[in-house]
Structures are given as structure tokens and as C-alpha cells.
Amino acid sequence: MLKAEYTTNIKRNHSIGLMPAIDHIMKEADIFPKELDRIVVAKGPGSYTGGVRIGGVSIAKTMAWTLNIPIVSISSLELLAYNGMGHAGYICPFFDARRGLVYTGLFEGKAKELHLIKKEQNIDFKAWLDQVKEVQKPILFLSQDLYIHQKVIEEKLGELALFPSLSIDHLPRPGILAELGGEKLPVESTHALTPNYLRLVEAEANWLKEQGKKSNE
């Protein structure tokens, strides 16, 4: 049973705001740390320097290790896709990755199950839309960054593009995260759990590129 959940869509430093939010919600729900029996976290994809690494996975791992309780994780895209489970068909969650790129994947909702149809990837959004258009079926798009890309989605897919009427439908729900973590996800190694970035950090990519040049000299 869900006791409480806390959602915010404010652009700020997650490493500063997350722990006070956790403290607040536990006090509101009258829950003590010793009563927790599992930690659940969304592991990305997302920015290397953003909330995925600092504000999410690191804090979740620290809590699981300190309290000596299991930890489980789920894709942030899959978590968002569950907001569209009332839509019997294709669901496309995405996060803006700048420079025309997105983190995305294509899911299909059937009954109470969600199936990954096209693997999660970091891709040019226009190229992605050309791919998903080939299914020739309506697709529900979910993203807090929808305002950036909605025009191009409509241009590419026309009437095949569907959008929820409520803005809250575009935000990952902590209550859904808790439900999935309590029932469907396998326990993971606390120390081995790592964020999913789907692409190399820019500095690492540049370094590898430079090493490739040197090896060809």
C-alpha cells in the first residue's frame, strides 16, 4: 500500500535537495529508517553529472549499504513508460540529451505487462522518429521535455502521435517505482550497481578518439 510520494519538477542540484526530501517524506509517513526493507532506484539513462549519478544511485547505494538491506533498480525510461499503461499499444518515453539527441526506447503495453520493442538508446531524435514511424501504429509520447520536441514529433508522425492531456503524466512516479521494486525486480549487488548512461562521457569519448588517432600514426 502506498503511504506517500513526493514529486518535484524543479531544475536544481539533486545532491542538495534529495536527502531533505527523503527525510520529509519519511516523517510525513511516520516511517523510521530501521523499518525499511528495500531500496528502489531509477538508474538512468541520463546525464553523467546530473541527478542520475549524484542525486539518485549514489544515495540509494549508501542507504542500502548503511541499513544493510537489498537494493533494486529499474530503467528510468521504463519507469516513465508505466505512466502510459492505460494505453493499449506503443509507448515512447524520452529524455532530452541536447544537440538534437534523446534517450529513448519503444515499449508496448499489454494488459498489465510492459514489453521493450526497440532497445533503449541515445540517438538523434529525428532518426528515431523515422524508425518508430515504420510500425504504422499510434504511439503515446511521454516526456517532461515534450515542449522541446512536440512540433517535430507531429511533423514526422502526424495523427499517429498521441500525447497525454495532463502534464503530470510526463513525470516518473515514485509510487510506481516503489510498486515495481517491491514485486517485479530482482535484488542486485549494492556495490556493483551502476547508473546507465547509454553513451560515453564527453571527456572519455574525446580521450578515446585521441588514442585512436595516435594508434593510426
PDB file of N, CA and C in Angstrom, residues 144-186:
ATOM      1  N   GLN A 144       8.948  14.901 -19.900  1.00  0.00           N
ATOM      2  CA  GLN A 144       8.891  16.239 -19.320  1.00  0.00           C
ATOM      3  C   GLN A 144       9.553  17.253 -20.259  1.00  0.00           C
ATOM      4  N   ASP A 145      10.245  16.758 -21.282  1.00  0.00           N
ATOM      5  CA  ASP A 145      10.874  17.620 -22.287  1.00  0.00           C
ATOM      6  C   ASP A 145      10.043  17.674 -23.571  1.00  0.00           C
ATOM      7  N   LEU A 146       8.773  17.303 -23.492  1.00  0.00           N
ATOM      8  CA  LEU A 146       7.929  17.237 -24.681  1.00  0.00           C
ATOM      9  C   LEU A 146       7.848  18.592 -25.393  1.00  0.00           C
ATOM     10  N   TYR A 147       7.831  19.676 -24.631  1.00  0.00           N
ATOM     11  CA  TYR A 147       7.689  21.004 -25.222  1.00  0.00           C
ATOM     12  C   TYR A 147       8.831  21.329 -26.190  1.00  0.00           C
ATOM     13  N   ILE A 148       9.973  20.683 -26.009  1.00  0.00           N
ATOM     14  CA  ILE A 148      11.121  20.916 -26.889  1.00  0.00           C
ATOM     15  C   ILE A 148      10.928  20.219 -28.231  1.00  0.00           C
ATOM     16  N   HIS A 149      10.275  19.068 -28.216  1.00  0.00           N
ATOM     17  CA  HIS A 149      10.258  18.198 -29.395  1.00  0.00           C
ATOM     18  C   HIS A 149       8.876  17.934 -29.989  1.00  0.00           C
ATOM     19  N   GLN A 150       7.823  18.456 -29.389  1.00  0.00           N
ATOM     20  CA  GLN A 150       6.477  18.089 -29.841  1.00  0.00           C
ATOM     21  C   GLN A 150       6.231  18.458 -31.301  1.00  0.00           C
ATOM     22  N   LYS A 151       6.725  19.601 -31.737  1.00  0.00           N
ATOM     23  CA  LYS A 151       6.488  20.031 -33.111  1.00  0.00           C
ATOM     24  C   LYS A 151       7.068  19.045 -34.118  1.00  0.00           C
ATOM     25  N   VAL A 152       8.307  18.602 -33.882  1.00  0.00           N
ATOM     26  CA  VAL A 152       8.927  17.674 -34.830  1.00  0.00           C
ATOM     27  C   VAL A 152       8.254  16.298 -34.781  1.00  0.00           C
ATOM     28  N   ILE A 153       7.763  15.905 -33.605  1.00  0.00           N
ATOM     29  CA  ILE A 153       7.024  14.637 -33.488  1.00  0.00           C
ATOM     30  C   ILE A 153       5.768  14.686 -34.359  1.00  0.00           C
ATOM     31  N   GLU A 154       5.036  15.791 -34.249  1.00  0.00           N
ATOM     32  CA  GLU A 154       3.804  15.944 -35.027  1.00  0.00           C
ATOM     33  C   GLU A 154       4.100  16.011 -36.523  1.00  0.00           C
ATOM     34  N   GLU A 155       5.204  16.663 -36.896  1.00  0.00           N
ATOM     35  CA  GLU A 155       5.575  16.751 -38.315  1.00  0.00           C
ATOM     36  C   GLU A 155       5.927  15.375 -38.881  1.00  0.00           C
ATOM     37  N   LYS A 156       6.599  14.556 -38.076  1.00  0.00           N
ATOM     38  CA  LYS A 156       7.057  13.252 -38.550  1.00  0.00           C
ATOM     39  C   LYS A 156       5.948  12.197 -38.534  1.00  0.00           C
ATOM     40  N   LEU A 157       5.122  12.204 -37.475  1.00  0.00           N
ATOM     41  CA  LEU A 157       4.156  11.113 -37.296  1.00  0.00           C
ATOM     42  C   LEU A 157       2.707  11.518 -37.530  1.00  0.00           C
ATOM     43  N   GLY A 158       2.426  12.789 -37.549  1.00  0.00           N
ATOM     44  CA  GLY A 158       1.050  13.225 -37.790  1.00  0.00           C
ATOM     45  C   GLY A 158       0.069  12.651 -36.781  1.00  0.00           C
ATOM     46  N   GLU A 159      -0.998  12.039 -37.271  1.00  0.00           N
ATOM     47  CA  GLU A 159      -2.056  11.516 -36.401  1.00  0.00           C
ATOM     48  C   GLU A 159      -1.627  10.272 -35.626  1.00  0.00           C
ATOM     49  N   LEU A 160      -0.495   9.698 -35.965  1.00  0.00           N
ATOM     50  CA  LEU A 160      -0.004   8.535 -35.223  1.00  0.00           C
ATOM     51  C   LEU A 160       0.590   8.933 -33.868  1.00  0.00           C
ATOM     52  N   ALA A 161       0.853  10.220 -33.679  1.00  0.00           N
ATOM     53  CA  ALA A 161       1.436  10.708 -32.423  1.00  0.00           C
ATOM     54  C   ALA A 161       0.345  11.055 -31.423  1.00  0.00           C
ATOM     55  N   LEU A 162       0.455  10.469 -30.230  1.00  0.00           N
ATOM     56  CA  LEU A 162      -0.511  10.722 -29.160  1.00  0.00           C
ATOM     57  C   LEU A 162       0.208  11.349 -27.968  1.00  0.00           C
ATOM     58  N   PHE A 163      -0.504  12.248 -27.236  1.00  0.00           N
ATOM     59  CA  PHE A 163       0.077  12.907 -26.075  1.00  0.00           C
ATOM     60  C   PHE A 163      -0.940  12.936 -24.940  1.00  0.00           C
ATOM     61  N   PRO A 164      -0.526  12.636 -23.704  1.00  0.00           N
ATOM     62  CA  PRO A 164      -1.445  12.711 -22.564  1.00  0.00           C
ATOM     63  C   PRO A 164      -1.936  14.145 -22.361  1.00  0.00           C
ATOM     64  N   SER A 165      -3.111  14.276 -21.809  1.00  0.00           N
ATOM     65  CA  SER A 165      -3.682  15.610 -21.605  1.00  0.00           C
ATOM     66  C   SER A 165      -3.172  16.271 -20.326  1.00  0.00           C
ATOM     67  N   LEU A 166      -2.674  15.470 -19.373  1.00  0.00           N
ATOM     68  CA  LEU A 166      -2.214  16.015 -18.099  1.00  0.00           C
ATOM     69  C   LEU A 166      -0.693  16.072 -18.046  1.00  0.00           C
ATOM     70  N   SER A 167      -0.142  17.178 -17.575  1.00  0.00           N
ATOM     71  CA  SER A 167       1.310  17.342 -17.515  1.00  0.00           C
ATOM     72  C   SER A 167       1.952  16.360 -16.549  1.00  0.00           C
ATOM     73  N   ILE A 168       1.227  15.955 -15.506  1.00  0.00           N
ATOM     74  CA  ILE A 168       1.801  15.035 -14.519  1.00  0.00           C
ATOM     75  C   ILE A 168       2.088  13.669 -15.130  1.00  0.00           C
ATOM     76  N   ASP A 169       1.406  13.334 -16.220  1.00  0.00           N
ATOM     77  CA  ASP A 169       1.632  12.047 -16.882  1.00  0.00           C
ATOM     78  C   ASP A 169       3.030  11.952 -17.483  1.00  0.00           C
ATOM     79  N   HIS A 170       3.694  13.085 -17.613  1.00  0.00           N
ATOM     80  CA  HIS A 170       5.026  13.109 -18.207  1.00  0.00           C
ATOM     81  C   HIS A 170       6.145  13.027 -17.165  1.00  0.00           C
ATOM     82  N   LEU A 171       5.798  12.861 -15.907  1.00  0.00           N
ATOM     83  CA  LEU A 171       6.791  12.773 -14.842  1.00  0.00           C
ATOM     84  C   LEU A 171       6.844  11.358 -14.276  1.00  0.00           C
ATOM     85  N   PRO A 172       8.038  10.781 -14.111  1.00  0.00           N
ATOM     86  CA  PRO A 172       8.143   9.458 -13.470  1.00  0.00           C
ATOM     87  C   PRO A 172       7.527   9.495 -12.079  1.00  0.00           C
ATOM     88  N   ARG A 173       6.789   8.436 -11.724  1.00  0.00           N
ATOM     89  CA  ARG A 173       6.078   8.406 -10.446  1.00  0.00           C
ATOM     90  C   ARG A 173       6.821   7.559  -9.424  1.00  0.00           C
ATOM     91  N   PRO A 174       7.184   8.147  -8.270  1.00  0.00           N
ATOM     92  CA  PRO A 174       7.847   7.356  -7.233  1.00  0.00           C
ATOM     93  C   PRO A 174       6.981   6.229  -6.690  1.00  0.00           C
ATOM     94  N   GLY A 175       5.665   6.423  -6.699  1.00  0.00           N
ATOM     95  CA  GLY A 175       4.780   5.366  -6.238  1.00  0.00           C
ATOM     96  C   GLY A 175       4.853   4.134  -7.129  1.00  0.00           C
ATOM     97  N   ILE A 176       4.945   4.358  -8.447  1.00  0.00           N
ATOM     98  CA  ILE A 176       5.094   3.244  -9.387  1.00  0.00           C
ATOM     99  C   ILE A 176       6.449   2.584  -9.190  1.00  0.00           C
ATOM    100  N   LEU A 177       7.482   3.396  -8.978  1.00  0.00           N
ATOM    101  CA  LEU A 177       8.820   2.869  -8.719  1.00  0.00           C
ATOM    102  C   LEU A 177       8.810   1.939  -7.509  1.00  0.00           C
ATOM    103  N   ALA A 178       8.142   2.354  -6.446  1.00  0.00           N
ATOM    104  CA  ALA A 178       8.071   1.537  -5.236  1.00  0.00           C
ATOM    105  C   ALA A 178       7.323   0.230  -5.489  1.00  0.00           C
ATOM    106  N   GLU A 179       6.234   0.323  -6.236  1.00  0.00           N
ATOM    107  CA  GLU A 179       5.442  -0.886  -6.514  1.00  0.00           C
ATOM    108  C   GLU A 179       6.234  -1.889  -7.353  1.00  0.00           C
ATOM    109  N   LEU A 180       6.913  -1.399  -8.371  1.00  0.00           N
ATOM    110  CA  LEU A 180       7.711  -2.281  -9.216  1.00  0.00           C
ATOM    111  C   LEU A 180       8.865  -2.896  -8.435  1.00  0.00           C
ATOM    112  N   GLY A 181       9.494  -2.092  -7.596  1.00  0.00           N
ATOM    113  CA  GLY A 181      10.629  -2.576  -6.819  1.00  0.00           C
ATOM    114  C   GLY A 181      10.248  -3.596  -5.775  1.00  0.00           C
ATOM    115  N   GLY A 182       9.022  -3.519  -5.313  1.00  0.00           N
ATOM    116  CA  GLY A 182       8.592  -4.456  -4.290  1.00  0.00           C
ATOM    117  C   GLY A 182       8.122  -5.777  -4.835  1.00  0.00           C
ATOM    118  N   GLU A 183       7.798  -5.818  -6.147  1.00  0.00           N
ATOM    119  CA  GLU A 183       7.179  -7.023  -6.689  1.00  0.00           C
ATOM    120  C   GLU A 183       7.934  -7.673  -7.848  1.00  0.00           C
ATOM    121  N   LYS A 184       8.533  -6.863  -8.724  1.00  0.00           N
ATOM    122  CA  LYS A 184       8.961  -7.399 -10.016  1.00  0.00           C
ATOM    123  C   LYS A 184      10.464  -7.409 -10.255  1.00  0.00           C
ATOM    124  N   LEU A 185      11.228  -6.722  -9.445  1.00  0.00           N
ATOM    125  CA  LEU A 185      12.639  -6.543  -9.770  1.00  0.00           C
ATOM    126  C   LEU A 185      13.543  -7.426  -8.923  1.00  0.00           C
ATOM    127  N   PRO A 186      14.565  -8.026  -9.524  1.00  0.00           N
ATOM    128  CA  PRO A 186      15.489  -8.871  -8.756  1.00  0.00           C
ATOM    129  C   PRO A 186      16.451  -8.042  -7.920  1.00  0.00           C
TER     130      PRO A 186
END
